[in-house]
Coordinates of N, CA and C in Angstrom, one line a residue:
M1 N -16.0 22.0 31.7 CA -17.5 22.3 31.4 C -17.3 22.9 30.0
V2 N -18.3 22.4 29.1 CA -18.4 22.8 27.7 C -19.1 24.2 27.7
Q3 N -18.4 25.0 26.9 CA -19.2 26.3 26.6 C -20.6 26.1 26.1
P4 N -21.5 27.0 26.3 CA -22.8 26.9 25.5 C -22.6 27.0 23.9
Y5 N -23.5 26.5 23.3 CA -23.3 26.3 22.0 C -23.8 27.6 21.2
R6 N -22.9 28.1 20.4 CA -23.1 29.3 19.6 C -22.6 29.1 18.0
H7 N -23.4 29.5 17.4 CA -23.2 29.6 15.8 C -21.7 30.0 15.6
E8 N -21.0 29.3 14.7 CA -19.7 29.8 14.3 C -20.0 31.0 13.4
P9 N -19.3 32.2 13.7 CA -19.4 33.4 13.0 C -18.9 33.3 11.6
F10 N -19.6 34.1 10.7 CA -19.0 34.3 9.2 C -18.0 35.0 9.1
T11 N -17.0 34.9 8.3 CA -16.0 35.9 8.1 C -16.6 37.0 7.6
D12 N -16.1 38.1 7.9 CA -16.4 39.5 7.2 C -15.1 39.8 6.1
F13 N -15.6 39.7 4.9 CA -14.6 39.7 3.8 C -14.5 41.3 3.4
S14 N -15.3 42.3 4.0 CA -15.1 43.5 3.8 C -13.7 44.0 4.4
I15 N -13.2 43.1 5.4 CA -12.1 43.5 6.1 C -10.8 42.9 5.4
E16 N -9.8 43.7 5.1 CA -8.6 43.5 4.2 C -8.0 42.2 4.6
E17 N -7.8 42.2 6.2 CA -7.1 41.1 6.7 C -7.8 39.9 6.2
N18 N -9.0 39.6 6.2 CA -9.9 38.6 6.0 C -9.6 38.1 4.5
R19 N -9.4 39.2 3.8 CA -9.5 39.0 2.2 C -7.8 38.4 2.2
K20 N -6.9 38.9 2.8 CA -5.6 38.5 2.5 C -5.6 37.0 3.1
K21 N -6.1 36.8 4.1 CA -6.0 35.5 4.9 C -6.5 34.3 3.7
M22 N -7.7 34.6 3.0 CA -8.4 34.0 2.2 C -7.3 33.7 1.0
Q23 N -6.8 34.9 0.7 CA -5.8 34.6 -0.7 C -4.5 33.8 0.0
E24 N -4.1 33.8 1.0 CA -3.2 33.0 1.6 C -3.6 31.5 1.6
G25 N -4.7 31.3 2.0 CA -5.3 29.9 2.0 C -5.3 29.4 0.6
I26 N -5.6 30.2 -0.5 CA -5.8 29.7 -1.9 C -4.5 29.3 -2.4
K27 N -3.4 30.1 -2.0 CA -2.1 29.8 -2.4 C -1.7 28.8 -1.9
L28 N -2.0 28.3 -0.6 CA -1.6 27.2 0.0 C -2.0 25.9 -0.6
V29 N -3.4 26.0 -1.1 CA -4.2 25.1 -1.6 C -3.6 24.9 -3.1
E30 N -3.4 26.0 -3.7 CA -2.7 25.8 -5.1 C -1.4 25.0 -5.2
S31 N -0.5 25.2 -4.0 CA 0.7 24.5 -3.9 C 0.3 22.9 -4.0
Q32 N -0.9 22.6 -3.6 CA -1.1 21.0 -3.4 C -2.0 20.4 -4.6
L33 N -2.2 21.2 -5.5 CA -3.1 20.8 -6.2 C -2.6 19.5 -7.2
G34 N -3.4 18.8 -7.8 CA -3.1 17.6 -8.8 C -2.4 16.5 -8.2
K35 N -2.5 16.5 -6.7 CA -1.9 15.2 -6.2 C -3.0 14.1 -6.2
E36 N -2.5 12.7 -6.1 CA -3.5 11.8 -6.2 C -3.6 11.1 -4.8
Y37 N -5.0 10.6 -4.5 CA -5.4 10.4 -3.2 C -6.1 8.7 -3.3
K38 N -5.5 7.9 -2.6 CA -5.9 6.4 -2.5 C -7.3 6.5 -1.6
L39 N -8.0 5.5 -1.7 CA -9.0 5.3 -0.8 C -8.2 5.0 0.7
V40 N -9.0 5.2 1.7 CA -8.5 4.7 3.2 C -9.4 3.9 3.7
I41 N -9.2 2.5 3.8 CA -10.0 1.6 4.4 C -9.5 0.8 5.5
N42 N -10.1 1.0 6.7 CA -9.6 0.2 7.9 C -8.0 0.7 8.1
G43 N -8.0 2.2 7.9 CA -6.6 2.7 8.3 C -5.5 2.3 7.1
K44 N -5.9 1.9 6.1 CA -4.7 1.7 5.2 C -5.1 2.1 3.6
Q45 N -4.0 2.5 3.0 CA -4.4 3.2 1.8 C -4.6 2.2 0.8
V46 N -5.8 2.3 0.0 CA -6.3 1.2 -0.9 C -6.2 1.6 -2.3
D47 N -5.7 1.3 -3.2 CA -5.7 1.7 -4.6 C -7.1 1.1 -5.4
S48 N -7.5 1.8 -6.5 CA -8.5 1.4 -7.2 C -8.1 1.4 -8.9
D49 N -8.9 0.3 -9.6 CA -8.7 0.6 -11.0 C -8.9 1.9 -11.7
D50 N -9.7 2.6 -10.9 CA -10.2 3.9 -11.7 C -9.9 4.8 -10.9
Q51 N -10.0 6.3 -11.5 CA -9.7 7.4 -10.8 C -10.9 8.4 -11.2
I52 N -11.2 9.2 -10.2 CA -11.9 10.3 -10.6 C -11.0 11.5 -10.7
I53 N -11.0 12.3 -11.7 CA -10.3 13.4 -12.0 C -11.0 14.5 -11.6
S54 N -10.6 15.5 -10.5 CA -11.6 16.6 -9.9 C -10.8 17.8 -10.6
V55 N -11.7 18.5 -11.5 CA -11.2 19.7 -11.9 C -12.0 21.0 -11.3
N56 N -11.1 22.1 -11.4 CA -11.8 23.5 -11.0 C -12.9 23.7 -11.9
P57 N -14.4 23.8 -11.4 CA -15.4 24.1 -12.4 C -15.0 25.6 -13.2
A58 N -14.4 26.5 -12.4 CA -14.1 27.7 -13.1 C -12.9 27.6 -13.8
N59 N -12.1 26.8 -14.1 CA -10.9 26.6 -14.9 C -10.6 25.2 -15.0
H60 N -11.2 24.5 -16.3 CA -11.2 23.1 -16.3 C -9.8 22.5 -16.6
A61 N -8.8 23.4 -16.9 CA -7.4 23.0 -17.1 C -6.7 22.8 -15.9
E62 N -7.3 23.2 -14.7 CA -6.7 23.1 -13.3 C -7.2 21.9 -12.8
V63 N -6.3 20.8 -12.4 CA -6.7 19.5 -11.9 C -6.6 19.7 -10.3
V64 N -7.6 19.6 -9.7 CA -7.6 19.9 -8.2 C -6.9 18.5 -7.6
G65 N -7.4 17.4 -8.0 CA -6.8 16.0 -7.6 C -7.2 15.0 -8.2
K66 N -6.6 13.9 -8.1 CA -7.0 12.6 -8.8 C -7.6 11.6 -7.5
V67 N -8.6 11.3 -7.4 CA -9.2 10.3 -6.2 C -9.4 9.0 -7.0
A68 N -8.9 8.0 -6.4 CA -9.4 6.5 -6.5 C -10.6 6.3 -6.3
S69 N -11.3 5.9 -7.2 CA -12.7 5.6 -7.2 C -13.4 4.3 -6.6
A70 N -14.1 4.4 -5.6 CA -14.4 3.3 -4.8 C -15.6 2.6 -5.7
K71 N -15.5 1.3 -5.5 CA -16.5 0.4 -6.0 C -17.3 -0.3 -5.0
Q72 N -18.3 -1.1 -5.3 CA -19.3 -1.6 -4.4 C -18.2 -2.4 -3.4
A73 N -17.4 -3.0 -3.8 CA -16.8 -4.0 -3.3 C -15.8 -3.2 -2.1
H74 N -15.4 -2.0 -2.4 CA -14.5 -1.1 -1.4 C -15.5 -0.6 -0.5
A75 N -16.9 -0.3 -0.8 CA -17.5 0.2 0.2 C -18.2 -0.9 1.2
E76 N -18.2 -2.2 0.7 CA -18.5 -3.3 1.6 C -17.3 -3.5 2.4
E77 N -16.2 -3.5 2.1 CA -14.8 -3.7 2.8 C -15.0 -2.7 4.0
A78 N -15.2 -1.3 3.5 CA -15.2 -0.2 4.4 C -16.3 -0.3 5.6
L79 N -17.4 -0.8 5.1 CA -18.5 -0.9 6.1 C -18.1 -2.3 7.0
Q80 N -17.6 -3.3 6.5 CA -17.2 -4.4 7.5 C -15.9 -4.0 8.5
A81 N -15.2 -3.1 7.9 CA -14.1 -2.7 9.0 C -14.6 -1.8 10.0
A82 N -15.8 -1.0 9.3 CA -16.6 -0.1 10.5 C -17.2 -0.5 11.5
L83 N -17.8 -2.0 11.0 CA -18.7 -2.9 12.0 C -17.7 -3.4 13.2
V84 N -16.6 -3.9 12.6 CA -15.6 -4.4 13.7 C -15.0 -3.3 14.7
A85 N -14.9 -2.1 14.1 CA -14.4 -1.1 15.0 C -15.3 -0.4 15.8
F86 N -16.7 -0.6 15.5 CA -18.0 -0.3 16.4 C -17.9 -1.0 17.4
E87 N -17.4 -2.1 17.6 CA -17.6 -3.2 18.8 C -17.0 -2.6 19.9
S88 N -15.6 -1.9 19.5 CA -15.0 -1.3 20.8 C -15.5 0.3 20.9
W89 N -15.8 0.8 19.6 CA -16.1 2.3 19.8 C -17.2 2.7 20.5
K90 N -18.4 1.6 20.5 CA -19.7 1.8 21.2 C -19.3 1.8 22.5
K91 N -18.3 1.1 23.0 CA -18.0 1.2 24.6 C -17.2 2.5 25.0
V92 N -16.8 3.3 24.3 CA -16.1 4.6 24.6 C -17.0 5.5 25.0
K93 N -16.7 6.1 26.1 CA -17.5 7.2 26.9 C -18.1 8.1 25.9
P94 N -19.3 8.6 26.1 CA -19.9 9.8 25.3 C -19.1 11.0 25.3
E95 N -18.5 11.1 26.6 CA -17.7 12.4 26.8 C -16.3 12.4 25.7
I96 N -15.8 11.1 25.7 CA -14.6 11.1 24.8 C -15.1 11.2 23.3
R97 N -16.2 10.4 22.9 CA -16.7 10.6 21.4 C -17.1 12.0 21.2
A98 N -17.7 12.7 22.1 CA -18.1 14.3 22.0 C -16.6 15.1 21.6
D99 N -15.7 14.7 22.4 CA -14.4 15.3 22.4 C -13.8 15.3 21.0
V100 N -14.0 14.2 20.3 CA -13.6 14.1 18.9 C -14.1 14.9 18.1
L101 N -15.5 15.1 18.3 CA -16.1 16.2 17.6 C -15.6 17.5 17.6
F102 N -15.5 17.8 19.1 CA -15.0 19.2 19.4 C -13.4 19.4 18.8
K103 N -12.6 18.4 18.8 CA -11.5 18.6 18.4 C -11.3 18.8 16.9
A104 N -12.2 18.1 16.3 CA -12.4 18.6 14.5 C -12.9 19.8 14.4
A105 N -13.8 20.2 15.1 CA -14.4 21.6 14.9 C -13.2 22.6 15.1
T106 N -12.4 22.2 16.1 CA -11.3 23.1 16.6 C -10.3 23.1 15.4
I107 N -10.0 22.0 14.8 CA -9.0 22.1 13.5 C -9.8 22.8 12.4
I108 N -11.0 22.5 12.0 CA -11.5 23.3 10.9 C -11.5 24.8 11.2
R109 N -11.8 25.2 12.4 CA -11.9 26.7 12.8 C -10.4 27.1 12.7
R110 N -9.6 26.4 12.9 CA -8.2 26.9 13.0 C -7.7 27.1 11.5
R111 N -8.2 26.1 10.6 CA -7.8 25.9 9.3 C -9.0 26.5 8.3
K112 N -9.5 27.3 8.7 CA -10.9 27.6 7.8 C -10.5 28.2 6.6
F113 N -9.5 29.1 6.5 CA -9.4 29.7 5.2 C -8.7 28.7 4.1
E114 N -8.0 27.8 4.6 CA -7.5 26.7 3.8 C -8.7 25.6 3.4
F115 N -9.5 25.4 4.3 CA -10.6 24.6 3.8 C -11.5 25.2 3.1
S116 N -11.8 26.5 3.0 CA -12.9 27.4 2.2 C -12.1 27.3 1.1
A117 N -10.6 27.5 1.0 CA -10.0 27.4 -0.4 C -10.2 26.3 -1.2
W118 N -10.1 25.1 -0.5 CA -10.5 23.8 -1.4 C -11.9 23.6 -1.9
L119 N -12.9 24.5 -1.1 CA -14.2 24.4 -1.5 C -14.2 25.6 -2.7
I120 N -13.4 26.7 -2.7 CA -13.4 27.4 -4.0 C -13.0 26.7 -5.1
K121 N -11.7 26.0 -5.0 CA -11.1 25.2 -6.2 C -11.8 24.2 -6.5
E122 N -12.3 23.3 -5.5 CA -12.9 22.0 -6.1 C -14.4 22.3 -6.5
A123 N -15.3 23.1 -5.7 CA -16.6 23.2 -6.0 C -17.2 24.4 -6.8
G124 N -16.0 25.3 -6.8 CA -16.6 26.7 -7.6 C -17.2 27.5 -6.5
K125 N -17.1 27.5 -5.4 CA -17.8 28.3 -4.4 C -17.2 29.5 -4.3
S126 N -18.0 30.6 -4.1 CA -17.5 32.1 -3.7 C -16.6 32.1 -2.4
Y127 N -16.1 33.1 -2.1 CA -15.5 33.2 -0.6 C -16.6 33.1 0.3
V128 N -17.5 33.7 0.2 CA -18.8 33.7 1.1 C -19.4 32.3 1.3
E129 N -19.8 31.7 0.1 CA -20.3 30.7 0.1 C -19.3 29.4 1.0
A130 N -18.0 29.4 0.4 CA -17.1 28.6 1.2 C -17.1 28.6 2.7
D131 N -17.1 30.1 3.2 CA -16.8 30.4 4.5 C -18.0 29.8 5.2
V132 N -19.5 30.0 4.7 CA -20.7 29.7 5.2 C -20.7 28.1 5.5
E133 N -20.2 27.4 4.2 CA -20.2 26.0 4.4 C -19.2 25.3 5.5
C134 N -18.1 26.0 5.7 CA -17.0 25.5 6.7 C -17.7 25.9 8.1
A135 N -18.4 27.0 8.3 CA -18.9 27.5 9.6 C -20.2 26.4 9.8
E136 N -20.9 26.1 8.9 CA -21.9 25.0 9.2 C -21.5 23.6 9.5
C137 N -20.3 23.4 9.0 CA -19.8 22.2 9.6 C -19.2 22.1 10.9
I138 N -18.5 23.3 11.3 CA -18.3 23.5 12.7 C -19.4 23.5 13.5
D139 N -20.5 24.1 12.9 CA -21.8 24.2 13.8 C -22.2 22.8 14.0
F140 N -22.3 22.0 13.1 CA -22.7 20.6 13.2 C -21.8 19.7 14.2
L141 N -20.4 19.9 14.3 CA -19.7 19.1 15.0 C -19.9 19.6 16.6
E142 N -19.9 21.0 16.6 CA -20.2 21.5 18.1 C -21.7 21.3 18.5
Y143 N -22.5 21.2 17.7 CA -23.9 20.9 18.2 C -24.1 19.3 18.6
Y144 N -23.6 18.7 17.7 CA -24.0 17.1 18.0 C -23.0 16.8 19.2
G145 N -21.6 17.3 19.3 CA -21.0 17.1 20.4 C -21.8 17.3 21.9
R146 N -22.4 18.5 21.8 CA -23.1 18.9 23.0 C -24.4 17.9 23.1
Q147 N -25.0 17.6 22.1 CA -26.1 16.7 22.0 C -25.9 15.6 22.8
M148 N -24.7 14.9 22.4 CA -24.2 13.7 22.8 C -24.0 13.8 24.4
L149 N -23.4 14.9 24.9 CA -23.3 15.1 26.2 C -24.7 15.3 27.0
Q150 N -25.6 16.0 26.3 CA -27.0 16.1 27.1 C -27.6 14.8 26.9
Y151 N -27.4 13.9 26.1 CA -28.4 12.7 26.1 C -27.5 11.3 26.8
K152 N -26.4 11.6 27.1 CA -25.6 10.5 27.6 C -26.1 9.9 28.9
D153 N -26.8 10.7 29.6 CA -27.4 10.0 30.9 C -28.9 9.6 30.4
G154 N -29.3 9.7 29.4 CA -30.8 9.4 29.4 C -31.7 10.7 29.6
M155 N -32.9 10.3 29.2 CA -33.9 11.5 29.3 C -34.9 11.0 30.5
P156 N -35.6 12.2 31.0 CA -36.4 11.9 32.3 C -37.6 11.2 31.5
V157 N -38.2 10.3 32.3 CA -39.5 9.6 32.0 C -40.6 9.7 33.1
Q158 N -41.7 10.0 32.8 CA -42.7 9.9 33.7 C -43.3 8.7 34.4
S159 N -42.8 8.4 35.5 CA -43.4 6.8 35.9 C -44.4 7.0 36.8
R160 N -45.2 6.0 37.0 CA -46.3 5.7 37.9 C -45.8 5.3 39.2
P161 N -46.5 5.5 40.1 CA -46.0 5.0 41.4 C -45.6 3.5 41.5
N162 N -44.6 3.1 42.0 CA -44.0 1.9 42.0 C -43.5 1.4 40.8
E163 N -43.2 2.1 39.8 CA -42.5 2.1 38.6 C -41.2 2.8 38.5
H164 N -40.3 2.1 37.8 CA -39.0 2.8 37.5 C -38.7 3.0 36.3
N165 N -39.2 3.6 35.4 CA -38.8 3.6 33.9 C -37.7 4.5 33.4
Q166 N -36.8 4.0 32.7 CA -35.6 4.9 32.1 C -35.8 4.9 30.5
Y167 N -35.1 5.8 30.0 CA -34.9 6.2 28.7 C -33.3 6.4 28.4
H168 N -32.7 5.5 27.8 CA -31.3 5.7 27.7 C -31.0 5.5 26.0
Y169 N -30.1 6.6 25.6 CA -29.6 6.3 24.2 C -28.5 5.4 24.3
I170 N -28.6 4.6 23.2 CA -27.3 3.6 22.8 C -26.9 3.5 21.5
P171 N -25.5 3.3 21.3 CA -25.1 3.4 20.1 C -25.7 2.1 19.1
L172 N -26.1 2.6 18.1 CA -26.9 1.5 17.1 C -25.9 0.9 16.0
G173 N -25.0 1.6 15.5 CA -24.1 0.7 14.5 C -23.6 1.8 13.6
V174 N -23.3 1.3 12.4 CA -22.8 2.0 11.3 C -23.8 1.9 10.2
G175 N -23.4 3.0 9.2 CA -24.1 3.1 7.9 C -23.1 3.5 6.7
F176 N -23.8 3.4 5.5 CA -22.9 3.9 4.4 C -23.9 5.1 3.9
V177 N -23.2 6.2 3.6 CA -24.0 7.2 3.0 C -23.4 7.9 1.7
V178 N -24.0 7.9 0.9 CA -23.5 8.8 -0.3 C -24.3 10.1 -0.1
S179 N -23.5 11.3 0.3 CA -23.9 12.3 0.6 C -24.3 13.3 -0.7
P180 N -25.1 14.6 -0.4 CA -25.4 15.3 -1.5 C -24.0 16.1 -1.8
W181 N -24.0 16.5 -3.1 CA -23.1 17.2 -3.4 C -23.2 18.8 -3.5
N182 N -24.2 19.3 -3.0 CA -24.4 20.7 -3.1 C -23.6 21.5 -1.8
F183 N -23.4 20.6 -0.7 CA -22.7 20.7 0.4 C -21.4 20.1 0.4
P184 N -20.4 19.9 -0.2 CA -19.4 18.9 -0.2 C -18.5 18.7 0.9
F185 N -18.4 19.8 1.8 CA -17.5 19.6 3.0 C -18.4 18.9 4.0

């Protein structure tokens, strides 16, 4: 049984222990700065001719990481791989797909200070802004996992006598999104 939905609580940074955990998260992230990251397409690492150098907006000398820059051909390759994967993924039971979202939320919740530290370093977020963004991501995962479970059997439809109408949700496919940068997580 899935617990009822609740918003992920924000971290209270007036508590010393929470400030300490955030500092530990920042130290962990600082130990990983400057790495190079390839694209991942169809489960394989893919190089690109160009890189995007991500720097800390509060300290331009600090390189957060170097990321392979995807071109239109990379996006098309990823989209085609997703379309192939969709053929089997759409047959996966909604409970299992929802569980993927719940597990992702659990991982983020467990590593919240680390993820927040990445947002601080890469996007210049304050402790509070980074924490709120992580909490919102957890909320999205938890909420939509529950939505999937709620709608898996369809919705009730008013039928006239001698009619049997049904309303079911079906997986429609994949898409490509360039998301806004104000909420990078």
